């Protein structure tokens, strides 16, 4: 009896692992990520996938957990720069290229959390860490003399340094991805420069 129970537990663990692995692989592909697609890739039924994960957002949160680089890793190429404009340009470009490469999973997470805002914490919020880290050199200058201005800059940048901004330009405005990224990098650096010079 104990062996049968142990066998069932092991089988459940293998099934769960296969579902998470399939979701992780799909998320790296850039293709559309849906529960039926994940189930198909994991060689299980959609009903089985839903038995392990109540919704796509909870599955994706677990599947992408190890795929999000730290701000320090993301901004390693500009680590020696104290120029917040250079740093925010690098942060914006990094985030938008990351989104573009994984847009299937990003779109799925946005869709899931727009219709269920109480699940917003399922989204990684990568932009906020990148913005904070990129603007760290301003903590003693702009942040010291006007903390509210620094907070407002971060709020403004969170709108620009975002998947939503990229998809607005590509999907709704019809811009090519490269042109959209260049436009958003320019907007982010313009906001940062204006805040520093104010």
GROMACS .gro file of C-alpha atoms in nm:
model
  198
    1UNK     CA    1   0.000   0.000   0.000
    2UNK     CA    2   0.278   0.245   0.093
    3UNK     CA    3   0.452   0.167  -0.234
    4UNK     CA    4   0.133   0.245  -0.431
    5UNK     CA    5   0.089   0.575  -0.246
    6UNK     CA    6   0.453   0.662  -0.305
    7UNK     CA    7   0.415   0.574  -0.674
    8UNK     CA    8   0.111   0.803  -0.706
    9UNK     CA    9   0.294   1.088  -0.532
   10UNK     CA   10   0.591   1.045  -0.766
   11UNK     CA   11   0.364   1.037  -1.070
   12UNK     CA   12   0.189   1.357  -0.957
   13UNK     CA   13   0.525   1.524  -0.907
   14UNK     CA   14   0.640   1.414  -1.256
   15UNK     CA   15   0.317   1.545  -1.412
   16UNK     CA   16   0.341   1.878  -1.231
   17UNK     CA   17   0.707   1.913  -1.330
   18UNK     CA   18   0.624   1.834  -1.693
   19UNK     CA   19   0.355   2.104  -1.697
   20UNK     CA   20   0.585   2.366  -1.545
   21UNK     CA   21   0.871   2.270  -1.778
   22UNK     CA   22   0.643   2.292  -2.084
   23UNK     CA   23   0.520   2.636  -1.976
   24UNK     CA   24   0.878   2.753  -1.918
   25UNK     CA   25   0.988   2.633  -2.262
   26UNK     CA   26   0.689   2.796  -2.430
   27UNK     CA   27   0.754   3.121  -2.244
   28UNK     CA   28   1.109   3.137  -2.383
   29UNK     CA   29   0.986   3.074  -2.738
   30UNK     CA   30   0.800   3.405  -2.777
   31UNK     CA   31   0.497   3.214  -2.910
   32UNK     CA   32   0.147   3.245  -2.769
   33UNK     CA   33   0.114   3.077  -2.430
   34UNK     CA   34  -0.223   2.926  -2.342
   35UNK     CA   35  -0.326   2.643  -2.112
   36UNK     CA   36  -0.420   2.418  -2.409
   37UNK     CA   37  -0.076   2.479  -2.565
   38UNK     CA   38   0.101   2.407  -2.236
   39UNK     CA   39  -0.102   2.089  -2.184
   40UNK     CA   40  -0.024   1.971  -2.538
   41UNK     CA   41   0.351   2.036  -2.489
   42UNK     CA   42   0.343   1.854  -2.153
   43UNK     CA   43   0.157   1.557  -2.308
   44UNK     CA   44  -0.135   1.590  -2.065
   45UNK     CA   45  -0.496   1.690  -2.107
   46UNK     CA   46  -0.603   2.047  -2.045
   47UNK     CA   47  -0.821   1.922  -1.757
   48UNK     CA   48  -0.512   1.766  -1.599
   49UNK     CA   49  -0.319   2.092  -1.631
   50UNK     CA   50  -0.604   2.276  -1.456
   51UNK     CA   51  -0.603   2.019  -1.175
   52UNK     CA   52  -0.248   2.123  -1.094
   53UNK     CA   53  -0.287   2.496  -1.161
   54UNK     CA   54  -0.619   2.680  -1.117
   55UNK     CA   55  -0.534   2.934  -1.388
   56UNK     CA   56  -0.269   3.027  -1.642
   57UNK     CA   57  -0.130   3.313  -1.430
   58UNK     CA   58  -0.041   3.086  -1.136
   59UNK     CA   59   0.127   2.838  -1.370
   60UNK     CA   60   0.325   3.108  -1.550
   61UNK     CA   61   0.437   3.270  -1.224
   62UNK     CA   62   0.606   2.941  -1.131
   63UNK     CA   63   0.732   2.868  -1.484
   64UNK     CA   64   0.912   3.200  -1.532
   65UNK     CA   65   1.048   3.233  -1.177
   66UNK     CA   66   1.404   3.150  -1.277
   67UNK     CA   67   1.398   3.343  -1.604
   68UNK     CA   68   1.394   3.698  -1.466
   69UNK     CA   69   1.742   3.852  -1.445
   70UNK     CA   70   1.826   4.079  -1.154
   71UNK     CA   71   1.864   4.453  -1.225
   72UNK     CA   72   2.238   4.415  -1.165
   73UNK     CA   73   2.260   4.140  -1.429
   74UNK     CA   74   2.045   4.335  -1.674
   75UNK     CA   75   2.248   4.654  -1.640
   76UNK     CA   76   2.593   4.493  -1.619
   77UNK     CA   77   2.701   4.660  -1.949
   78UNK     CA   78   2.658   5.006  -1.789
   79UNK     CA   79   2.756   4.914  -1.432
   80UNK     CA   80   3.053   5.154  -1.441
   81UNK     CA   81   2.837   5.451  -1.543
   82UNK     CA   82   2.690   5.692  -1.289
   83UNK     CA   83   2.498   5.875  -1.562
   84UNK     CA   84   2.129   5.811  -1.495
   85UNK     CA   85   2.043   5.892  -1.857
   86UNK     CA   86   2.280   5.624  -1.989
   87UNK     CA   87   2.152   5.383  -1.725
   88UNK     CA   88   1.782   5.444  -1.793
   89UNK     CA   89   1.841   5.405  -2.168
   90UNK     CA   90   2.005   5.067  -2.102
   91UNK     CA   91   1.725   4.963  -1.863
   92UNK     CA   92   1.455   5.059  -2.112
   93UNK     CA   93   1.621   4.880  -2.401
   94UNK     CA   94   1.688   4.570  -2.191
   95UNK     CA   95   1.331   4.543  -2.065
   96UNK     CA   96   1.169   4.599  -2.405
   97UNK     CA   97   1.394   4.346  -2.578
   98UNK     CA   98   1.320   4.097  -2.300
   99UNK     CA   99   0.946   4.158  -2.353
  100UNK     CA  100   0.979   4.121  -2.729
  101UNK     CA  101   1.165   3.789  -2.699
  102UNK     CA  102   0.902   3.653  -2.458
  103UNK     CA  103   0.596   3.835  -2.577
  104UNK     CA  104   0.370   3.529  -2.570
  105UNK     CA  105   0.407   3.484  -2.195
  106UNK     CA  106   0.406   3.860  -2.131
  107UNK     CA  107   0.079   3.904  -2.321
  108UNK     CA  108  -0.072   3.607  -2.136
  109UNK     CA  109   0.025   3.755  -1.799
  110UNK     CA  110  -0.110   4.098  -1.891
  111UNK     CA  111  -0.437   3.948  -2.012
  112UNK     CA  112  -0.476   3.733  -1.700
  113UNK     CA  113  -0.414   4.019  -1.460
  114UNK     CA  114  -0.621   4.278  -1.647
  115UNK     CA  115  -0.934   4.065  -1.611
  116UNK     CA  116  -0.840   3.962  -1.256
  117UNK     CA  117  -0.660   4.258  -1.097
  118UNK     CA  118  -0.640   4.078  -0.764
  119UNK     CA  119  -0.377   3.856  -0.933
  120UNK     CA  120  -0.154   4.148  -1.031
  121UNK     CA  121   0.118   4.016  -0.802
  122UNK     CA  122   0.154   3.722  -1.042
  123UNK     CA  123   0.335   3.957  -1.279
  124UNK     CA  124   0.706   3.989  -1.205
  125UNK     CA  125   0.718   4.373  -1.196
  126UNK     CA  126   1.066   4.365  -1.348
  127UNK     CA  127   1.045   4.726  -1.465
  128UNK     CA  128   1.032   4.868  -1.111
  129UNK     CA  129   1.356   4.704  -1.002
  130UNK     CA  130   1.527   4.811  -1.325
  131UNK     CA  131   1.410   5.171  -1.288
  132UNK     CA  132   1.518   5.190  -0.922
  133UNK     CA  133   1.858   5.044  -0.999
  134UNK     CA  134   1.910   5.263  -1.307
  135UNK     CA  135   1.827   5.577  -1.110
  136UNK     CA  136   2.031   5.483  -0.801
  137UNK     CA  137   2.291   5.758  -0.877
  138UNK     CA  138   2.013   6.017  -0.832
  139UNK     CA  139   1.940   5.914  -0.472
  140UNK     CA  140   2.190   6.162  -0.331
  141UNK     CA  141   2.118   6.444  -0.575
  142UNK     CA  142   1.761   6.470  -0.705
  143UNK     CA  143   1.637   6.231  -0.435
  144UNK     CA  144   1.815   6.435  -0.167
  145UNK     CA  145   1.682   6.773  -0.271
  146UNK     CA  146   1.338   6.668  -0.399
  147UNK     CA  147   1.230   6.313  -0.311
  148UNK     CA  148   0.887   6.381  -0.459
  149UNK     CA  149   1.041   6.469  -0.797
  150UNK     CA  150   1.239   6.144  -0.795
  151UNK     CA  151   0.925   5.948  -0.706
  152UNK     CA  152   0.734   6.119  -0.987
  153UNK     CA  153   1.013   6.042  -1.234
  154UNK     CA  154   0.996   5.676  -1.137
  155UNK     CA  155   0.617   5.677  -1.181
  156UNK     CA  156   0.648   5.838  -1.525
  157UNK     CA  157   0.915   5.593  -1.630
  158UNK     CA  158   0.702   5.297  -1.518
  159UNK     CA  159   0.450   5.396  -1.787
  160UNK     CA  160   0.717   5.421  -2.059
  161UNK     CA  161   0.947   5.135  -1.960
  162UNK     CA  162   0.675   4.876  -2.001
  163UNK     CA  163   0.535   4.597  -2.212
  164UNK     CA  164   0.209   4.790  -2.237
  165UNK     CA  165   0.385   5.088  -2.396
  166UNK     CA  166   0.566   4.861  -2.642
  167UNK     CA  167   0.247   4.680  -2.741
  168UNK     CA  168   0.058   5.009  -2.776
  169UNK     CA  169   0.313   5.127  -3.032
  170UNK     CA  170   0.345   4.797  -3.220
  171UNK     CA  171  -0.014   4.669  -3.205
  172UNK     CA  172  -0.221   4.987  -3.205
  173UNK     CA  173   0.007   5.233  -3.381
  174UNK     CA  174   0.159   4.982  -3.625
  175UNK     CA  175   0.523   5.063  -3.551
  176UNK     CA  176   0.795   4.810  -3.621
  177UNK     CA  177   0.939   4.668  -3.295
  178UNK     CA  178   1.281   4.831  -3.347
  179UNK     CA  179   1.125   5.172  -3.410
  180UNK     CA  180   0.899   5.130  -3.106
  181UNK     CA  181   1.194   5.041  -2.882
  182UNK     CA  182   1.395   5.338  -3.010
  183UNK     CA  183   1.098   5.570  -2.948
  184UNK     CA  184   1.048   5.447  -2.592
  185UNK     CA  185   1.420   5.470  -2.512
  186UNK     CA  186   1.413   5.830  -2.635
  187UNK     CA  187   1.104   5.908  -2.425
  188UNK     CA  188   1.257   5.751  -2.112
  189UNK     CA  189   1.582   5.946  -2.151
  190UNK     CA  190   1.391   6.269  -2.222
  191UNK     CA  191   1.188   6.226  -1.901
  192UNK     CA  192   1.503   6.155  -1.701
  193UNK     CA  193   1.694   6.451  -1.847
  194UNK     CA  194   1.404   6.687  -1.780
  195UNK     CA  195   1.379   6.573  -1.416
  196UNK     CA  196   1.753   6.620  -1.360
  197UNK     CA  197   1.757   6.966  -1.516
  198UNK     CA  198   1.441   7.091  -1.339
   0.00000   0.00000   0.00000
